[in-house]
XYZ file of C-alpha atoms in Angstrom:
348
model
C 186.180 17.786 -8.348
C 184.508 15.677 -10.672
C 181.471 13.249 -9.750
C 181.215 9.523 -10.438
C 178.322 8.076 -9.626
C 177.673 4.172 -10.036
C 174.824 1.716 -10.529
C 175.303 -1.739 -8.560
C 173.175 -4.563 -9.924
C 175.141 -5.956 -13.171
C 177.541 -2.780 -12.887
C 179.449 -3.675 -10.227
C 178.611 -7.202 -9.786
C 176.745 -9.822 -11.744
C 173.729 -10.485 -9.586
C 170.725 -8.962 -11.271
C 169.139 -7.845 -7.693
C 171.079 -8.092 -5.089
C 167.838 -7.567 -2.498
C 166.587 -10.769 -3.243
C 170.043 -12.462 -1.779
C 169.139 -13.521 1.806
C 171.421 -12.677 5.297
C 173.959 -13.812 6.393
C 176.117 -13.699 3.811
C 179.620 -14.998 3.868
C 182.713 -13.835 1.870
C 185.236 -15.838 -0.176
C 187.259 -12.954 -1.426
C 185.344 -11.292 -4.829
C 182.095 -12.851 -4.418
C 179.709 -13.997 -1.372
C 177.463 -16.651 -0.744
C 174.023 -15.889 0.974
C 171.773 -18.251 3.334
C 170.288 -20.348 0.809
C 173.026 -20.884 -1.261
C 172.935 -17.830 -3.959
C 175.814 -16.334 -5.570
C 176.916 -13.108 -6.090
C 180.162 -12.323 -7.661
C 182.432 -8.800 -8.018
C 183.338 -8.326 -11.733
C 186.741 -8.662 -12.377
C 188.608 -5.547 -11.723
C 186.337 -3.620 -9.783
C 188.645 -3.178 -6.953
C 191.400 -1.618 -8.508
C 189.423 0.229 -10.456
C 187.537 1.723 -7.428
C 191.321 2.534 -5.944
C 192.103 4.114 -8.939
C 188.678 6.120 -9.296
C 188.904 7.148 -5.514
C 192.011 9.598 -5.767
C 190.561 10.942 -8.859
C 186.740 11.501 -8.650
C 184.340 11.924 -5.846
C 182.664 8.119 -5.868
C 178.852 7.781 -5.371
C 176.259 5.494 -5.775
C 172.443 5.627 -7.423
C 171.057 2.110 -7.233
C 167.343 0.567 -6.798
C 167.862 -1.689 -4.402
C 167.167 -2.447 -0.539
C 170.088 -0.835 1.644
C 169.522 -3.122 4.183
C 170.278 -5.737 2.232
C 173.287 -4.021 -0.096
C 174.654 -2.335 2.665
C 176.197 -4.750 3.847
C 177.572 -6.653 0.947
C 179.345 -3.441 0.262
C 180.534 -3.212 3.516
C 181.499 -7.367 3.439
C 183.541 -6.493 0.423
C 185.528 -3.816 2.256
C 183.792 -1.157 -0.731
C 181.092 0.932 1.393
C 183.997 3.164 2.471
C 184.391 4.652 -0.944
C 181.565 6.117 -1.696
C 180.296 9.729 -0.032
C 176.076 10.536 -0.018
C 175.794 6.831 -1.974
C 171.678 6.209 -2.747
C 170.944 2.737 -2.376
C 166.994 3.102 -2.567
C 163.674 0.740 -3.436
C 162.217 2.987 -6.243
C 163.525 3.623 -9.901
C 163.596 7.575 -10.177
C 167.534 7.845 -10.462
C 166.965 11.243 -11.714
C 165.748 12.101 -8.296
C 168.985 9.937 -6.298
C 171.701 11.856 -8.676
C 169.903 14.792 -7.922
C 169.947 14.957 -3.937
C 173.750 13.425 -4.077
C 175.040 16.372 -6.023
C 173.058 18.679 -3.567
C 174.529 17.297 -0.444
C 178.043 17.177 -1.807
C 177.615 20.604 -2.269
C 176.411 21.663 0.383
C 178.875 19.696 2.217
C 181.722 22.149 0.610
C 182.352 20.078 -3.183
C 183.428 22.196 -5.468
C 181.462 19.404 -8.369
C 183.382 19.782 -11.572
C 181.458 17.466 -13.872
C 179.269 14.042 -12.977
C 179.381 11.563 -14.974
C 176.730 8.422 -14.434
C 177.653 4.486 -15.034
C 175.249 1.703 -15.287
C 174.639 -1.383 -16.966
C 171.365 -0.046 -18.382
C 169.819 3.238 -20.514
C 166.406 3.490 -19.472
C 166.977 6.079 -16.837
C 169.052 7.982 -18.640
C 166.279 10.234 -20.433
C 165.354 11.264 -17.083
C 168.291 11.773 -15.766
C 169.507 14.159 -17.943
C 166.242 16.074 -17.877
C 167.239 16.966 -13.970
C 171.502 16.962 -14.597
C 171.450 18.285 -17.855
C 175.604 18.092 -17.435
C 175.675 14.383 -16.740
C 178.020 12.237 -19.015
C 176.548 8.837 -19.631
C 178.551 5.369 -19.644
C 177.088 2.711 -20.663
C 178.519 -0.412 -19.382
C 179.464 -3.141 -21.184
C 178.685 -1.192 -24.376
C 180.700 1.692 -24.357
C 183.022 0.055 -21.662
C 183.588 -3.694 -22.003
C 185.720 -4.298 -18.869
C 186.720 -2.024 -15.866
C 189.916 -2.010 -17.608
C 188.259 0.201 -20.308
C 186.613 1.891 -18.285
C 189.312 3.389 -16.745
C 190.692 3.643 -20.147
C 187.673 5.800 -21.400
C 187.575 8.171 -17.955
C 190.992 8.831 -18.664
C 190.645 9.714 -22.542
C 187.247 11.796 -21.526
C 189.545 13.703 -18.778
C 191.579 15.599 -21.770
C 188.747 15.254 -24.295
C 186.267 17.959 -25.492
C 182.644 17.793 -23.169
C 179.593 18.202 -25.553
C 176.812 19.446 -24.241
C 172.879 19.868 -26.786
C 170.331 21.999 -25.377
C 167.101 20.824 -26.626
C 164.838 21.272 -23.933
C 165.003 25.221 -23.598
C 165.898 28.122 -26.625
C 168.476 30.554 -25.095
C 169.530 33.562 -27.033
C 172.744 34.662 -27.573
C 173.756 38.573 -26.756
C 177.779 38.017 -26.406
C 178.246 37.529 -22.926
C 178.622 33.747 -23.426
C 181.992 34.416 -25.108
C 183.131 35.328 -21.315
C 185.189 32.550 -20.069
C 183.936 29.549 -17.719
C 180.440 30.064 -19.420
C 179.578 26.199 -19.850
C 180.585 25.898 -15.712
C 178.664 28.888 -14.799
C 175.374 27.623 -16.408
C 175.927 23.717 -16.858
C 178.228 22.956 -14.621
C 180.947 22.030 -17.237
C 184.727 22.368 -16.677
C 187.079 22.088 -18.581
C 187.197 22.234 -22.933
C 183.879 22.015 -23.769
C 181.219 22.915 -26.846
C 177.434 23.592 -26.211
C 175.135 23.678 -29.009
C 171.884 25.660 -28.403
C 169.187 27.224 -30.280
C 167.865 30.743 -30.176
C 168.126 34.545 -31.373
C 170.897 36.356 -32.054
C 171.500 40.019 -30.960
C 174.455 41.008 -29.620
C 174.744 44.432 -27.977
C 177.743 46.969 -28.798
C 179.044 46.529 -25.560
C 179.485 42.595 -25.780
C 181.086 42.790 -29.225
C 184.774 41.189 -29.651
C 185.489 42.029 -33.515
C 186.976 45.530 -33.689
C 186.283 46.203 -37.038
C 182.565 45.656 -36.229
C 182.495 47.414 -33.259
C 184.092 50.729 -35.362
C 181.814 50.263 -38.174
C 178.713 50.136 -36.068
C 177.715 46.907 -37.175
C 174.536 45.007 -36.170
C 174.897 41.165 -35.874
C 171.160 39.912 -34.975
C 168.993 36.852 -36.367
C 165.913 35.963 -35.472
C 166.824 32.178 -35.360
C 170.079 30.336 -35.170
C 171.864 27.370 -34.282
C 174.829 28.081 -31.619
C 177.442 26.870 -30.699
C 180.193 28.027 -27.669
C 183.635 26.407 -27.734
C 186.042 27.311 -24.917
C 188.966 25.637 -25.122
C 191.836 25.623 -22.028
C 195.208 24.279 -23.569
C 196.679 27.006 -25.500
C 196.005 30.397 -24.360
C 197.071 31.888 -27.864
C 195.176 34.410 -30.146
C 196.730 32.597 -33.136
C 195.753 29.299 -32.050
C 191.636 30.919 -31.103
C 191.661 31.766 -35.166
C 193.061 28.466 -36.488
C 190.636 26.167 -34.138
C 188.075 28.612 -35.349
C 188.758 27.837 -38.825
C 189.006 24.235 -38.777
C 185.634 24.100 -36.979
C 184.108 26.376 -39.925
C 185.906 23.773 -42.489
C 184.430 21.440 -40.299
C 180.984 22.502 -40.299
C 181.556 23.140 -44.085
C 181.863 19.221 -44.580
C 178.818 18.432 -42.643
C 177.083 20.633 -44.484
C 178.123 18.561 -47.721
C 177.019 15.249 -46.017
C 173.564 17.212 -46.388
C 174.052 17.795 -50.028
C 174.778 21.458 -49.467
C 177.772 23.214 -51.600
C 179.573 25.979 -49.492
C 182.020 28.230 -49.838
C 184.590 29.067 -47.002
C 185.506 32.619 -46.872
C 187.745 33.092 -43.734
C 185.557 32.315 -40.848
C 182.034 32.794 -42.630
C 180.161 29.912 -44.727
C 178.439 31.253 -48.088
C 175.847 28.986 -49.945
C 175.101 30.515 -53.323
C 176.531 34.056 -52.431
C 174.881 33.821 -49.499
C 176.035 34.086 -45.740
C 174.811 31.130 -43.536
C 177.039 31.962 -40.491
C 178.481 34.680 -38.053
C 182.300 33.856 -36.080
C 183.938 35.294 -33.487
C 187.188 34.129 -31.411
C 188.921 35.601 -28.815
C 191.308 34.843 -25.545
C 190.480 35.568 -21.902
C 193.211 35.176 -19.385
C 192.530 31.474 -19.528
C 190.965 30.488 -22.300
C 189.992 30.171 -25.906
C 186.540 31.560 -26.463
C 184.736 30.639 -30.127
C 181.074 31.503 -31.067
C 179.912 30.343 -34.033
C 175.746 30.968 -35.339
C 174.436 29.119 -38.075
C 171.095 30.788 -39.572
C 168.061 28.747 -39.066
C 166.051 31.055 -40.992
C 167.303 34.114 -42.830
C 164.829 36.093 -40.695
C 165.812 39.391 -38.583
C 169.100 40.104 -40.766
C 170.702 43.135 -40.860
C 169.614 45.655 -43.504
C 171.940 44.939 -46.674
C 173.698 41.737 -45.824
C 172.490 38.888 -47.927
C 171.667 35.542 -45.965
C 170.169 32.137 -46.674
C 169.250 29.886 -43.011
C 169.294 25.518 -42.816
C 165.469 25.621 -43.981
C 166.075 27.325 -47.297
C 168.600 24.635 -48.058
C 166.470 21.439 -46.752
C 167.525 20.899 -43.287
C 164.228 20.969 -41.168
C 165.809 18.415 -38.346
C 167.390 20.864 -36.453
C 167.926 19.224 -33.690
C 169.292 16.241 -35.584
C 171.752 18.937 -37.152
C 172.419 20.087 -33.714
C 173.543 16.542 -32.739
C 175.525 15.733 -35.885
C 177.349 18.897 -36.284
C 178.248 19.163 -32.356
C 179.172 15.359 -32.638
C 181.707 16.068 -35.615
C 183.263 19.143 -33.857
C 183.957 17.099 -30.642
C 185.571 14.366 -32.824
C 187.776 16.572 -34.502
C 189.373 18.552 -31.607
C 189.972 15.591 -29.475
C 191.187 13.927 -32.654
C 193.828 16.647 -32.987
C 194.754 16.657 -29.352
C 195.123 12.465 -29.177
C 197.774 13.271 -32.534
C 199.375 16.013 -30.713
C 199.850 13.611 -27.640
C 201.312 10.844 -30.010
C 204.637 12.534 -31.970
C 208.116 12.842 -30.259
C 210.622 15.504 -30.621
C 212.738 15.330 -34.213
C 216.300 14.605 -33.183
């Protein structure tokens, strides 16, 4: 089940620190008055979005507060029930609170699908996803503007493509991350999903999916490339794995132009100049669509007589700003095609 873990101060109500309010407190409905006369008020909505959130995501909390002072507003409010392992705590490492929820709930028996983090603020959100590299950030009242959109957006996100950038690590690709539920074994991501990653490219017999290169003995192997793993859980369809496939390489192909770079599409490779700047593969599991794609980096540890030219030779030395943009405009474009496949009716 997926994770939602939520900030307090200016997330959930408009009080800026909610330790400084002083006991008792008494309760007019959405908002509470404390001994000497301070305010602190509910934002609008945040009880039925809560109701709606509880039957659909485990609730939590990470804020940097005193709990004996929040506790009980939450509790005065009738909200402390809705939350499971919440971290109400007087230090700023959220990183840290996120971190020990997620353990607990699974050790408790969760099976976590996903966490996504809300607050008010981005400056723990670096750190954050340095410990939960999975985490989806919200960022309320900028990406969400009411709890109305909110709900809106978690709902949208639930049938959208999860991208996922590995910058902090290289990991090379052999194959075996064409195997279905790859982004949940090592990320924790379920569901459609990309990840984008950097590293070398060798992929053993054994691991390879294209018949035609498995017959003809063909190495695939750079020293350097950009990656990126699609799984997809919609269609279960070998026709459909080839078509996404190819709109993500036209894709990609369009990018590249933003760069200034001419291609040339042929099937599911990209040439530059007569020269091959990416390997494809796509296949099916029994419940999945599986699609690697490598973009060369470097034409450096090529097989013997193919011809290849990498991102360097053609000006892009920001690779992990090419990582970012490219992985941005494939996410956009799949859950572009599934919001227009949502929207038609059937001809009469």
């Amino acid at each position: 089940m997926r994770v939602l873990i939520l900030d307090l101060d200016g997330t959930l109500w408009d009080h800026e620190d909610a330790s400084k309010l002083v006991p008792p407190y008494e309760f007019h409905g959405d908002y509470l008055i404390d001994s000497n006369g301070g305010e602190l008020h509910l934002f609008p909505g945040v009880r039925e979005f809560l109701e709606w959130a509880s039957g659909r995501f485990v609730l939590s909390i990470a804020s940097w507060n005193v709990e004996e002072k929040v506790k009980p507003i939450l509790e005065g409010f009738g909200l402390w029930d809705c939350f499971v392992f919440p971290k109400i705590e007087n230090h700023p490492d959220k990183a840290d609170m996120i971190a020990r929820t997620l353990r607990e709930l699974e050790l408790s028996g969760y099976d976590v699908g996903g966490v996504i983090y809300v607050d008010d603020r981005d400056i723990h959100i670096e750190d954050v996803k340095t410990t939960v590299p999975s985490i989806r950030f919200i960022h309320m009242w900028k990406d969400a503007k009411s709890f109305e959109e909110l709900r809106e957006l978690l709902e949208r996100r639930g049938d959208s493509m999860e991208l996922l950038i590995v910058k902090d690590k290289r990991i090379d690709y052999d194959g075996s991350a064409i195997g279905s539920h790859w982004a949940y074994r090592n990320f924790g991501i379920l569901g459609n999903s990309l990840v984008v990653f950097r590293g070398k490219c060798d992929v053993k017999v054994e691991e390879m999916i294209d018949i035609e290169d498995l017959r003809a003995s063909k190495e695939i192997r750079s020293d350097d490339m950009v990656h990126y793993i699609i799984e997809v859980f919609d269609l279960v369809n070998a026709l459909f794995a080839s078509t996404l496939q190819k709109l993500f390489i036209a894709r990609l192909c369009e990018v590249l132009a933003e760069y200034g770079v001419k291609t040339h599409r042929k099937g599911d490779d990209i040439y530059v100049n007569g020269k091959k700047l990416s390997i494809s593969i796509a296949t099916v599991s029994p419940v999945s669509v599986k699609i690697h794609i490598g973009i060369n980096i470097e034409a450096k540890g090529i097989p013997e007589g193919v011809d290849a030219i990498g991102l360097k030779e053609l000006g892009i030395t920001d690779v992990e700003g090419f990582m970012e943009k490219t992985g941005k405009a494939l996410v956009k474009e799949f859950n572009k095609v599934k919001r227009d496949s949502l929207k038609v009716r059937w001809a009469q």
